Amino acid sequence: MYFAALLARTEDGWEASDTELDDVETLSDLADLAREASPDDDTVLVLIEQEDAWFGVVRVDGEEDPRIYVSDAAAAARSSYGEILLTDELLGREPGEDVPDLDALDLDGTEDGEDDDQEDDDADSPATAASTDGSVPHGPVGDGGILDDLGVSQKELRSLSQDAVNEIAEALGASEVLETVR
């Protein structure tokens, strides 16, 4: 179960709209959807949460590139909606870089050619490669300062958990408009 809403900042305050992400396949699609919510190039926030497992904030300011924050990348990676947010750039990977499928790797310690005496080989082992090649980390990723200028510091953002979307909306003074679409 997930919830997604758009919060558009206008001259009159925040406006909220419920949004379906079923037709959104890429971050570009999501950014376009956000831009459509605000014809005046105002700030638009896309707030997504999934069953108290993770939440994400995408901020679109006019035609600028979207800024992204995800509370738990590993949990989001298990969600089709989270995968939209977890871009190669956000995860520190080169575009198109192949990430090994950890379930397909044989990591029982008996890999061919393994030599316990050679520390140099450790950097090339599948376990080490999987952890340093840009695989999805546990914990937050992205722009922790995404809401600084709106009154939610990086520290506050990182401390949010179960009801993060409502807490963000409350801090922005948009909880009432968010409730109308929940």
JSON list of N, CA and C in Angstrom, two decimals, residues 74-122:
[
{"chain": "A", "resi": 74, "resn": "ALA", "atom": "N", "xyz": [17.19, 0.87, 0.45]},
{"chain": "A", "resi": 74, "resn": "ALA", "atom": "CA", "xyz": [17.02, -0.59, 0.31]},
{"chain": "A", "resi": 74, "resn": "ALA", "atom": "C", "xyz": [15.54, -0.96, 0.33]},
{"chain": "A", "resi": 75, "resn": "ALA", "atom": "N", "xyz": [14.75, -0.35, 1.20]},
{"chain": "A", "resi": 75, "resn": "ALA", "atom": "CA", "xyz": [13.32, -0.63, 1.24]},
{"chain": "A", "resi": 75, "resn": "ALA", "atom": "C", "xyz": [12.64, -0.11, -0.03]},
{"chain": "A", "resi": 76, "resn": "ALA", "atom": "N", "xyz": [13.04, 1.06, -0.49]},
{"chain": "A", "resi": 76, "resn": "ALA", "atom": "CA", "xyz": [12.44, 1.64, -1.70]},
{"chain": "A", "resi": 76, "resn": "ALA", "atom": "C", "xyz": [12.79, 0.81, -2.93]},
{"chain": "A", "resi": 77, "resn": "ALA", "atom": "N", "xyz": [13.95, 0.19, -2.94]},
{"chain": "A", "resi": 77, "resn": "ALA", "atom": "CA", "xyz": [14.36, -0.60, -4.09]},
{"chain": "A", "resi": 77, "resn": "ALA", "atom": "C", "xyz": [13.47, -1.82, -4.30]},
{"chain": "A", "resi": 78, "resn": "ARG", "atom": "N", "xyz": [12.79, -2.23, -3.25]},
{"chain": "A", "resi": 78, "resn": "ARG", "atom": "CA", "xyz": [11.88, -3.37, -3.35]},
{"chain": "A", "resi": 78, "resn": "ARG", "atom": "C", "xyz": [10.49, -2.95, -3.82]},
{"chain": "A", "resi": 79, "resn": "SER", "atom": "N", "xyz": [10.34, -1.68, -4.15]},
{"chain": "A", "resi": 79, "resn": "SER", "atom": "CA", "xyz": [9.04, -1.14, -4.57]},
{"chain": "A", "resi": 79, "resn": "SER", "atom": "C", "xyz": [9.17, -0.58, -5.98]},
{"chain": "A", "resi": 80, "resn": "SER", "atom": "N", "xyz": [8.18, -0.84, -6.81]},
{"chain": "A", "resi": 80, "resn": "SER", "atom": "CA", "xyz": [8.24, -0.30, -8.17]},
{"chain": "A", "resi": 80, "resn": "SER", "atom": "C", "xyz": [8.21, 1.22, -8.15]},
{"chain": "A", "resi": 81, "resn": "TYR", "atom": "N", "xyz": [7.55, 1.81, -7.16]},
{"chain": "A", "resi": 81, "resn": "TYR", "atom": "CA", "xyz": [7.52, 3.27, -7.06]},
{"chain": "A", "resi": 81, "resn": "TYR", "atom": "C", "xyz": [8.84, 3.81, -6.54]},
{"chain": "A", "resi": 82, "resn": "GLY", "atom": "N", "xyz": [9.46, 3.09, -5.65]},
{"chain": "A", "resi": 82, "resn": "GLY", "atom": "CA", "xyz": [10.76, 3.50, -5.14]},
{"chain": "A", "resi": 82, "resn": "GLY", "atom": "C", "xyz": [11.84, 3.43, -6.21]},
{"chain": "A", "resi": 83, "resn": "GLU", "atom": "N", "xyz": [11.74, 2.45, -7.08]},
{"chain": "A", "resi": 83, "resn": "GLU", "atom": "CA", "xyz": [12.73, 2.30, -8.15]},
{"chain": "A", "resi": 83, "resn": "GLU", "atom": "C", "xyz": [12.75, 3.52, -9.07]},
{"chain": "A", "resi": 84, "resn": "ILE", "atom": "N", "xyz": [11.62, 4.20, -9.20]},
{"chain": "A", "resi": 84, "resn": "ILE", "atom": "CA", "xyz": [11.55, 5.42, -10.01]},
{"chain": "A", "resi": 84, "resn": "ILE", "atom": "C", "xyz": [12.49, 6.48, -9.44]},
{"chain": "A", "resi": 85, "resn": "LEU", "atom": "N", "xyz": [12.55, 6.57, -8.11]},
{"chain": "A", "resi": 85, "resn": "LEU", "atom": "CA", "xyz": [13.34, 7.60, -7.44]},
{"chain": "A", "resi": 85, "resn": "LEU", "atom": "C", "xyz": [14.82, 7.24, -7.36]},
{"chain": "A", "resi": 86, "resn": "LEU", "atom": "N", "xyz": [15.14, 5.97, -7.35]},
{"chain": "A", "resi": 86, "resn": "LEU", "atom": "CA", "xyz": [16.51, 5.51, -7.14]},
{"chain": "A", "resi": 86, "resn": "LEU", "atom": "C", "xyz": [17.27, 5.50, -8.47]},
{"chain": "A", "resi": 87, "resn": "THR", "atom": "N", "xyz": [17.59, 6.67, -8.93]},
{"chain": "A", "resi": 87, "resn": "THR", "atom": "CA", "xyz": [18.32, 6.82, -10.19]},
{"chain": "A", "resi": 87, "resn": "THR", "atom": "C", "xyz": [19.78, 6.43, -10.01]},
{"chain": "A", "resi": 88, "resn": "ASP", "atom": "N", "xyz": [20.44, 6.15, -11.13]},
{"chain": "A", "resi": 88, "resn": "ASP", "atom": "CA", "xyz": [21.87, 5.85, -11.06]},
{"chain": "A", "resi": 88, "resn": "ASP", "atom": "C", "xyz": [22.63, 6.99, -10.38]},
{"chain": "A", "resi": 89, "resn": "GLU", "atom": "N", "xyz": [22.30, 8.22, -10.74]},
{"chain": "A", "resi": 89, "resn": "GLU", "atom": "CA", "xyz": [22.99, 9.38, -10.16]},
{"chain": "A", "resi": 89, "resn": "GLU", "atom": "C", "xyz": [22.80, 9.43, -8.65]},
{"chain": "A", "resi": 90, "resn": "LEU", "atom": "N", "xyz": [21.58, 9.19, -8.18]},
{"chain": "A", "resi": 90, "resn": "LEU", "atom": "CA", "xyz": [21.30, 9.23, -6.75]},
{"chain": "A", "resi": 90, "resn": "LEU", "atom": "C", "xyz": [22.10, 8.16, -6.01]},
{"chain": "A", "resi": 91, "resn": "LEU", "atom": "N", "xyz": [22.29, 7.01, -6.65]},
{"chain": "A", "resi": 91, "resn": "LEU", "atom": "CA", "xyz": [22.99, 5.90, -6.02]},
{"chain": "A", "resi": 91, "resn": "LEU", "atom": "C", "xyz": [24.49, 5.91, -6.29]},
{"chain": "A", "resi": 92, "resn": "GLY", "atom": "N", "xyz": [24.96, 6.91, -7.04]},
{"chain": "A", "resi": 92, "resn": "GLY", "atom": "CA", "xyz": [26.38, 7.03, -7.31]},
{"chain": "A", "resi": 92, "resn": "GLY", "atom": "C", "xyz": [26.91, 6.03, -8.32]},
{"chain": "A", "resi": 93, "resn": "ARG", "atom": "N", "xyz": [26.03, 5.58, -9.21]},
{"chain": "A", "resi": 93, "resn": "ARG", "atom": "CA", "xyz": [26.45, 4.64, -10.26]},
{"chain": "A", "resi": 93, "resn": "ARG", "atom": "C", "xyz": [26.58, 5.37, -11.58]},
{"chain": "A", "resi": 94, "resn": "GLU", "atom": "N", "xyz": [27.37, 4.81, -12.47]},
{"chain": "A", "resi": 94, "resn": "GLU", "atom": "CA", "xyz": [27.43, 5.30, -13.83]},
{"chain": "A", "resi": 94, "resn": "GLU", "atom": "C", "xyz": [26.14, 4.85, -14.53]},
{"chain": "A", "resi": 95, "resn": "PRO", "atom": "N", "xyz": [25.53, 5.69, -15.36]},
{"chain": "A", "resi": 95, "resn": "PRO", "atom": "CA", "xyz": [24.32, 5.28, -16.07]},
{"chain": "A", "resi": 95, "resn": "PRO", "atom": "C", "xyz": [24.56, 3.99, -16.86]},
{"chain": "A", "resi": 96, "resn": "GLY", "atom": "N", "xyz": [23.64, 3.06, -16.70]},
{"chain": "A", "resi": 96, "resn": "GLY", "atom": "CA", "xyz": [23.72, 1.80, -17.42]},
{"chain": "A", "resi": 96, "resn": "GLY", "atom": "C", "xyz": [24.66, 0.78, -16.80]},
{"chain": "A", "resi": 97, "resn": "GLU", "atom": "N", "xyz": [25.29, 1.15, -15.68]},
{"chain": "A", "resi": 97, "resn": "GLU", "atom": "CA", "xyz": [26.22, 0.23, -15.02]},
{"chain": "A", "resi": 97, "resn": "GLU", "atom": "C", "xyz": [25.46, -0.99, -14.52]},
{"chain": "A", "resi": 98, "resn": "ASP", "atom": "N", "xyz": [25.98, -2.15, -14.82]},
{"chain": "A", "resi": 98, "resn": "ASP", "atom": "CA", "xyz": [25.34, -3.37, -14.36]},
{"chain": "A", "resi": 98, "resn": "ASP", "atom": "C", "xyz": [25.65, -3.59, -12.89]},
{"chain": "A", "resi": 99, "resn": "VAL", "atom": "N", "xyz": [24.61, -3.82, -12.13]},
{"chain": "A", "resi": 99, "resn": "VAL", "atom": "CA", "xyz": [24.78, -4.13, -10.71]},
{"chain": "A", "resi": 99, "resn": "VAL", "atom": "C", "xyz": [24.53, -5.61, -10.56]},
{"chain": "A", "resi": 100, "resn": "PRO", "atom": "N", "xyz": [25.44, -6.34, -9.94]},
{"chain": "A", "resi": 100, "resn": "PRO", "atom": "CA", "xyz": [25.24, -7.78, -9.83]},
{"chain": "A", "resi": 100, "resn": "PRO", "atom": "C", "xyz": [23.99, -8.09, -9.02]},
{"chain": "A", "resi": 101, "resn": "ASP", "atom": "N", "xyz": [23.30, -9.14, -9.47]},
{"chain": "A", "resi": 101, "resn": "ASP", "atom": "CA", "xyz": [22.14, -9.64, -8.75]},
{"chain": "A", "resi": 101, "resn": "ASP", "atom": "C", "xyz": [22.69, -10.44, -7.58]},
{"chain": "A", "resi": 102, "resn": "LEU", "atom": "N", "xyz": [22.58, -9.92, -6.37]},
{"chain": "A", "resi": 102, "resn": "LEU", "atom": "CA", "xyz": [23.19, -10.56, -5.21]},
{"chain": "A", "resi": 102, "resn": "LEU", "atom": "C", "xyz": [22.64, -11.96, -4.98]},
{"chain": "A", "resi": 103, "resn": "ASP", "atom": "N", "xyz": [21.39, -12.21, -5.37]},
{"chain": "A", "resi": 103, "resn": "ASP", "atom": "CA", "xyz": [20.82, -13.55, -5.20]},
{"chain": "A", "resi": 103, "resn": "ASP", "atom": "C", "xyz": [21.49, -14.55, -6.14]},
{"chain": "A", "resi": 104, "resn": "ALA", "atom": "N", "xyz": [22.01, -14.08, -7.27]},
{"chain": "A", "resi": 104, "resn": "ALA", "atom": "CA", "xyz": [22.63, -14.96, -8.26]},
{"chain": "A", "resi": 104, "resn": "ALA", "atom": "C", "xyz": [24.11, -15.22, -7.95]},
{"chain": "A", "resi": 105, "resn": "LEU", "atom": "N", "xyz": [24.72, -14.43, -7.09]},
{"chain": "A", "resi": 105, "resn": "LEU", "atom": "CA", "xyz": [26.13, -14.62, -6.76]},
{"chain": "A", "resi": 105, "resn": "LEU", "atom": "C", "xyz": [26.31, -15.76, -5.78]},
{"chain": "A", "resi": 106, "resn": "ASP", "atom": "N", "xyz": [27.36, -16.53, -5.98]},
{"chain": "A", "resi": 106, "resn": "ASP", "atom": "CA", "xyz": [27.71, -17.61, -5.06]},
{"chain": "A", "resi": 106, "resn": "ASP", "atom": "C", "xyz": [28.71, -17.04, -4.07]},
{"chain": "A", "resi": 107, "resn": "LEU", "atom": "N", "xyz": [28.24, -16.69, -2.90]},
{"chain": "A", "resi": 107, "resn": "LEU", "atom": "CA", "xyz": [29.10, -16.03, -1.91]},
{"chain": "A", "resi": 107, "resn": "LEU", "atom": "C", "xyz": [29.38, -16.94, -0.71]},
{"chain": "A", "resi": 108, "resn": "ASP", "atom": "N", "xyz": [29.60, -18.23, -1.00]},
{"chain": "A", "resi": 108, "resn": "ASP", "atom": "CA", "xyz": [29.83, -19.15, 0.11]},
{"chain": "A", "resi": 108, "resn": "ASP", "atom": "C", "xyz": [31.29, -19.24, 0.53]},
{"chain": "A", "resi": 109, "resn": "GLY", "atom": "N", "xyz": [32.15, -18.42, -0.10]},
{"chain": "A", "resi": 109, "resn": "GLY", "atom": "CA", "xyz": [33.56, -18.40, 0.27]},
{"chain": "A", "resi": 109, "resn": "GLY", "atom": "C", "xyz": [34.41, -19.40, -0.47]},
{"chain": "A", "resi": 110, "resn": "THR", "atom": "N", "xyz": [33.83, -20.12, -1.42]},
{"chain": "A", "resi": 110, "resn": "THR", "atom": "CA", "xyz": [34.59, -21.11, -2.17]},
{"chain": "A", "resi": 110, "resn": "THR", "atom": "C", "xyz": [34.77, -20.72, -3.63]},
{"chain": "A", "resi": 111, "resn": "GLU", "atom": "N", "xyz": [34.77, -19.43, -3.90]},
{"chain": "A", "resi": 111, "resn": "GLU", "atom": "CA", "xyz": [34.92, -18.98, -5.28]},
{"chain": "A", "resi": 111, "resn": "GLU", "atom": "C", "xyz": [36.26, -19.43, -5.83]},
{"chain": "A", "resi": 112, "resn": "ASP", "atom": "N", "xyz": [36.28, -19.79, -7.10]},
{"chain": "A", "resi": 112, "resn": "ASP", "atom": "CA", "xyz": [37.52, -20.23, -7.77]},
{"chain": "A", "resi": 112, "resn": "ASP", "atom": "C", "xyz": [38.57, -19.14, -7.69]},
{"chain": "A", "resi": 113, "resn": "GLY", "atom": "N", "xyz": [39.80, -19.54, -7.44]},
{"chain": "A", "resi": 113, "resn": "GLY", "atom": "CA", "xyz": [40.91, -18.60, -7.45]},
{"chain": "A", "resi": 113, "resn": "GLY", "atom": "C", "xyz": [41.04, -17.78, -6.19]},
{"chain": "A", "resi": 114, "resn": "GLU", "atom": "N", "xyz": [40.26, -18.03, -5.18]},
{"chain": "A", "resi": 114, "resn": "GLU", "atom": "CA", "xyz": [40.34, -17.24, -3.95]},
{"chain": "A", "resi": 114, "resn": "GLU", "atom": "C", "xyz": [41.59, -17.63, -3.19]},
{"chain": "A", "resi": 115, "resn": "ASP", "atom": "N", "xyz": [42.33, -16.64, -2.72]},
{"chain": "A", "resi": 115, "resn": "ASP", "atom": "CA", "xyz": [43.56, -16.88, -1.99]},
{"chain": "A", "resi": 115, "resn": "ASP", "atom": "C", "xyz": [43.53, -16.00, -0.75]},
{"chain": "A", "resi": 116, "resn": "ASP", "atom": "N", "xyz": [43.44, -16.62, 0.41]},
{"chain": "A", "resi": 116, "resn": "ASP", "atom": "CA", "xyz": [43.34, -15.87, 1.66]},
{"chain": "A", "resi": 116, "resn": "ASP", "atom": "C", "xyz": [44.56, -15.02, 1.94]},
{"chain": "A", "resi": 117, "resn": "ASP", "atom": "N", "xyz": [45.73, -15.37, 1.35]},
{"chain": "A", "resi": 117, "resn": "ASP", "atom": "CA", "xyz": [46.96, -14.64, 1.61]},
{"chain": "A", "resi": 117, "resn": "ASP", "atom": "C", "xyz": [47.09, -13.36, 0.82]},
{"chain": "A", "resi": 118, "resn": "GLN", "atom": "N", "xyz": [46.27, -13.16, -0.19]},
{"chain": "A", "resi": 118, "resn": "GLN", "atom": "CA", "xyz": [46.40, -11.99, -1.05]},
{"chain": "A", "resi": 118, "resn": "GLN", "atom": "C", "xyz": [45.27, -10.99, -0.79]},
{"chain": "A", "resi": 119, "resn": "GLU", "atom": "N", "xyz": [45.59, -9.94, -0.05]},
{"chain": "A", "resi": 119, "resn": "GLU", "atom": "CA", "xyz": [44.58, -8.93, 0.26]},
{"chain": "A", "resi": 119, "resn": "GLU", "atom": "C", "xyz": [44.14, -8.17, -0.97]},
{"chain": "A", "resi": 120, "resn": "ASP", "atom": "N", "xyz": [45.00, -8.06, -1.99]},
{"chain": "A", "resi": 120, "resn": "ASP", "atom": "CA", "xyz": [44.65, -7.36, -3.22]},
{"chain": "A", "resi": 120, "resn": "ASP", "atom": "C", "xyz": [43.45, -8.00, -3.90]},
{"chain": "A", "resi": 121, "resn": "ASP", "atom": "N", "xyz": [43.32, -9.32, -3.81]},
{"chain": "A", "resi": 121, "resn": "ASP", "atom": "CA", "xyz": [42.20, -10.00, -4.45]},
{"chain": "A", "resi": 121, "resn": "ASP", "atom": "C", "xyz": [40.88, -9.68, -3.77]},
{"chain": "A", "resi": 122, "resn": "ASP", "atom": "N", "xyz": [40.91, -9.30, -2.50]},
{"chain": "A", "resi": 122, "resn": "ASP", "atom": "CA", "xyz": [39.68, -8.99, -1.78]},
{"chain": "A", "resi": 122, "resn": "ASP", "atom": "C", "xyz": [38.90, -7.87, -2.45]}
]
